[in-house]
XYZ file of C-alpha atoms in Angstrom:
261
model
C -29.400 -91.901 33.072
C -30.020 -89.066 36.032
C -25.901 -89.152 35.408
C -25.706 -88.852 31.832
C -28.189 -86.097 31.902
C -26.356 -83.806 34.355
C -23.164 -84.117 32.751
C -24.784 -82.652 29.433
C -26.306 -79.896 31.434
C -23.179 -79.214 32.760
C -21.321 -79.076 29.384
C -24.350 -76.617 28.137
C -23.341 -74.266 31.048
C -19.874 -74.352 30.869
C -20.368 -73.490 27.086
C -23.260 -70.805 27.785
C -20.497 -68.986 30.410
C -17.958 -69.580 27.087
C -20.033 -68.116 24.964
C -20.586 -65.110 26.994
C -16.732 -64.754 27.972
C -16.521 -64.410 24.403
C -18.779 -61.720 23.646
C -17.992 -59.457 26.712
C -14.297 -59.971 25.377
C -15.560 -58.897 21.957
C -17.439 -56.083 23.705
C -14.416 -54.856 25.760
C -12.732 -55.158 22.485
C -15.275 -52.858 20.508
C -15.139 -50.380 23.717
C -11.315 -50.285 23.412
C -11.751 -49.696 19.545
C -13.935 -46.591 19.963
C -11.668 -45.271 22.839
C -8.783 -45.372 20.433
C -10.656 -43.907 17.898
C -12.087 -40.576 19.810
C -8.525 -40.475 20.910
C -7.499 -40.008 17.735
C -10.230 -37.620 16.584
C -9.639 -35.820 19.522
C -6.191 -35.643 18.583
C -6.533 -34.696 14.695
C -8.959 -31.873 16.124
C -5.981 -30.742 18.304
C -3.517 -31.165 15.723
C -5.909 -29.293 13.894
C -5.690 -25.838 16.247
C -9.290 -25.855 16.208
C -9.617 -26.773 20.007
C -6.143 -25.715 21.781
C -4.664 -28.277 24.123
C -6.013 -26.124 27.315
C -10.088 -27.349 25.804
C -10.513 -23.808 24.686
C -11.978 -22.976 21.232
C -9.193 -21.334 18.909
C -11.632 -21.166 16.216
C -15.656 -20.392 15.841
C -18.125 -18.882 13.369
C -21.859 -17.694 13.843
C -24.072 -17.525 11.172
C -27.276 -16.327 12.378
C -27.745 -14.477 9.159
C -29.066 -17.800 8.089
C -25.840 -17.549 4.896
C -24.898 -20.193 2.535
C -22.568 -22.996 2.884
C -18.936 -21.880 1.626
C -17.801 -22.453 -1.986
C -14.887 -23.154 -3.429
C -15.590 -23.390 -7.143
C -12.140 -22.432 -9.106
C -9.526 -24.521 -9.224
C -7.592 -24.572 -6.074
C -9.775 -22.037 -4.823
C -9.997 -21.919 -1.218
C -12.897 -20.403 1.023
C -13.819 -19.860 4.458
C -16.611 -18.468 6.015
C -20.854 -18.962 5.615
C -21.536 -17.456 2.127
C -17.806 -16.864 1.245
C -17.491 -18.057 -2.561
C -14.077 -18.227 -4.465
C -14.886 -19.256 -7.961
C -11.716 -17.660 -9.346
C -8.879 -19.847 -10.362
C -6.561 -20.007 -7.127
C -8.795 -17.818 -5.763
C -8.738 -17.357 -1.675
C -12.182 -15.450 -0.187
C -11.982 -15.689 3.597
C -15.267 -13.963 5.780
C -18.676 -14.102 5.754
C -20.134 -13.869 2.316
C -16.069 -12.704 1.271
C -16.351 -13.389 -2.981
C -12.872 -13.929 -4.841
C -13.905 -13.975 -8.563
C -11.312 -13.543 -10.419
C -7.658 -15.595 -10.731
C -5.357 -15.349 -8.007
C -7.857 -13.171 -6.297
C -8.072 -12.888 -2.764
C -10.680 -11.851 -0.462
C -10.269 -11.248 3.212
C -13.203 -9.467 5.256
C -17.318 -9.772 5.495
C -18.650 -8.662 2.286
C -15.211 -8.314 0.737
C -14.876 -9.119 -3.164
C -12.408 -9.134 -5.063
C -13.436 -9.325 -8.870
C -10.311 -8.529 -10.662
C -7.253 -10.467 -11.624
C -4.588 -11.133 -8.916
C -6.066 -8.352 -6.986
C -7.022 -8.029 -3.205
C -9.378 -6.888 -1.100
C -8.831 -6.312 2.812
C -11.540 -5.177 5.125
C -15.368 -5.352 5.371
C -16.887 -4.066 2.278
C -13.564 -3.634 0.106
C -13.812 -4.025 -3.279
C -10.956 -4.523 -5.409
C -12.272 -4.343 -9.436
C -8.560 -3.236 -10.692
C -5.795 -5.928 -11.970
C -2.746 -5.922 -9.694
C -4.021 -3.731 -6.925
C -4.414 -3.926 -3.381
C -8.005 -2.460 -1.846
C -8.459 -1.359 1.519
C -11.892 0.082 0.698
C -14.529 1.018 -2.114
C -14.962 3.903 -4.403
C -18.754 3.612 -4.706
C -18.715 2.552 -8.307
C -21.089 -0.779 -7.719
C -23.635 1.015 -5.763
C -22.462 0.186 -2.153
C -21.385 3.208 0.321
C -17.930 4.356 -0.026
C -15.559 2.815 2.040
C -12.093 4.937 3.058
C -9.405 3.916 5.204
C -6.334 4.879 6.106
C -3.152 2.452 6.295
C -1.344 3.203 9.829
C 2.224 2.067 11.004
C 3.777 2.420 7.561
C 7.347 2.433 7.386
C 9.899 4.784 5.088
C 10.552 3.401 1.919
C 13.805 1.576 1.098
C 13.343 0.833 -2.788
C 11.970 2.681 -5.579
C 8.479 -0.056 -5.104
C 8.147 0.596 -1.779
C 5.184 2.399 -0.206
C 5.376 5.765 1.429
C 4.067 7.272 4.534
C 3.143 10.759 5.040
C 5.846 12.196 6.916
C 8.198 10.949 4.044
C 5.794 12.436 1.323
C 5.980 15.844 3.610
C 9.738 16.103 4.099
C 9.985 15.550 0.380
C 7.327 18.020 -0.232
C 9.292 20.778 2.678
C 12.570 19.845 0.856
C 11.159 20.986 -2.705
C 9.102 24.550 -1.087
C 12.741 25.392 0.479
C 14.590 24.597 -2.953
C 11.970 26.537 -4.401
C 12.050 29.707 -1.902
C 16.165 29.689 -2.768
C 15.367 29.500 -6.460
C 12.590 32.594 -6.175
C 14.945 34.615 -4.553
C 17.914 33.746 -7.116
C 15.390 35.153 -9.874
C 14.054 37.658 -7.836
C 18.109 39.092 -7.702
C 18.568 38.242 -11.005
C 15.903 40.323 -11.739
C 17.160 43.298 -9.681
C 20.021 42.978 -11.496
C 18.834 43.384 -14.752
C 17.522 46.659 -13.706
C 20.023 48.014 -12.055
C 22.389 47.077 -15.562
C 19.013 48.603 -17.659
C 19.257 52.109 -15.739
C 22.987 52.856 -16.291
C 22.983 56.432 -18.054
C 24.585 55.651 -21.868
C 27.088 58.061 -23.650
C 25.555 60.956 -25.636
C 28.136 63.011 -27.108
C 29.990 61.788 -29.942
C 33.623 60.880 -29.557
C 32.870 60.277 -25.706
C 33.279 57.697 -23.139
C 30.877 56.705 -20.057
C 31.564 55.344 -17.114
C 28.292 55.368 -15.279
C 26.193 53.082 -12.364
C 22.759 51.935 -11.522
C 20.688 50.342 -8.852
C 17.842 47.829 -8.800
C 15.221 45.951 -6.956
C 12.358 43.728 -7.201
C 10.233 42.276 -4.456
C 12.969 42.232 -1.635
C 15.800 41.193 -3.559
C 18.835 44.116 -5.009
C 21.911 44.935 -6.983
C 24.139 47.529 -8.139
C 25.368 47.756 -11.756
C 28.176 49.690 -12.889
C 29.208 50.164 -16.821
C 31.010 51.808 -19.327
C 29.903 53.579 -22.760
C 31.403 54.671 -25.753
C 30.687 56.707 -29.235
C 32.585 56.699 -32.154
C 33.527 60.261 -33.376
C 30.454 60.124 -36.562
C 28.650 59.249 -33.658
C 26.863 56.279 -35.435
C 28.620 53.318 -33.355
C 27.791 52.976 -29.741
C 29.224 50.301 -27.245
C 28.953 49.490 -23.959
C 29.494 47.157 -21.365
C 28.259 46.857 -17.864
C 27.973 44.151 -14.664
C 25.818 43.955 -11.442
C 26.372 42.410 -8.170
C 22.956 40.945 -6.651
C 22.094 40.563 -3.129
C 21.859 36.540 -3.648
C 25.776 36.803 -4.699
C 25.252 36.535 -8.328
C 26.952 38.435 -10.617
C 25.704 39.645 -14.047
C 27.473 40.998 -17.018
C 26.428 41.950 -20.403
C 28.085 43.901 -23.342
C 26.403 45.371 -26.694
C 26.971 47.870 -29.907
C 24.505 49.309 -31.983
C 24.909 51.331 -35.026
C 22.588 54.165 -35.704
C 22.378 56.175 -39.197
């Protein structure tokens, strides 16, 4: 009986140390389980570029202004940042409290919105309200302070819808004064010209012929004019012809007749 009674205690222990063989295995198991699985969320966050491979943070936010959660409201909107809201179709609003509004919009900058139609706004504070335009500030228009910036590092344009820089815009603009300056001093001889044809003396006596010169200026610029005269014998028809030579090296010439009664 004493016999009989051991062996069963005996069988009770050997399946008590079974049993808990089995659950440290199912432990160890559980253990290995989570490993793997921090492993892989550890790995999806690298993948991710949100912790580099190094530990260090490639990306953070702070939102001590106590802002909203982001929103992405339009269809295939996309928004980042605490109170950033793109509600536009394909809208993009990226910074805190960034708004895209409109379709195709896109927001980039703190307090950036962008309420018109496949427009953009860069920079704290820009507002783009025109369709098709890019903002880099605001004009004032909703009641915020005027924002101005400049655009730095621009290149010279290539094609006609290219933008410009302002060395470009100022050779153009130096090219134009010095065609200009050439063209005021071609009038400015022309001019002299004119006068210097205009004071010729003109035949008085009838039957007669003239053969007379003249000289001009006006505002820097000269000529000489010589010319030729002529009254018929009643007197009544006059001709005459003359031509000038300008400091600019243009020539004029002119010819006329008159009848007088």
């Amino acid at each position: 009986m004493v016999a009989s009674t051991s062996a069963s205690a005996a069988s009770s222990s050997a399946s008590a140390a079974s049993s808990s063989a089995s659950a440290a295995n199912s432990s160890a198991t559980a253990a290995s389980s989570a490993a793997s699985a921090a492993a892989s969320t550890a790995q999806r966050i690298e993948d991710s570029g949100v912790i580099s491979k190094d530990g260090k943070t490639t990306f953070a936010a702070d939102n001590t202004s106590n802002r909203d959660s982001a929103k992405a409201k339009g269809k295939d909107a996309t928004s980042m940042g605490y109170g950033s809201d793109a509600s536009g179709e394909n809208a993009t609003a990226i910074g805190n409290n960034a708004k895209a509004s409109a379709k195709n919009a896109t927001a980039l900058g703190q307090d950036a919105k962008a309420v018109a139609e496949n427009s953009v706004a860069i920079g704290q504070g820009s507002v783009s309200n025109e369709k098709d335009t890019v903002s880099v500030g605001n004009d004032g228009s909703n009641g915020q302070a005027v924002v101005n910036r400049r655009i730095t590092n621009v290149a010279a344009p290539r094609h006609a819808t290219d933008a410009t820089n302002k060395q470009y815009v100022d050779n153009a603009v130096g090219s134009v004064r010095s065609e200009l300056r050439k063209t005021d001093k071609k009038l400015r001889g022309g001019i002299a010209g004119a006068t210097a044809m205009a004071n010729i003396p003109q035949v008085t006596q009838p039957g007669s012929t003239m053969v007379g010169a003249g000289i001009g200026n006006y505002k820097g610029q000269s000529a000489v004019a010589v010319g030729v005269s002529k009254s018929s014998y009643n007197n009544r028809i006059i001709f005459k012809m003359s031509g000038s030579a300008t400091t600019q090296g243009d020539y004029n010439i002119g010819a006329g007749i008159g009848y007088q009664w």
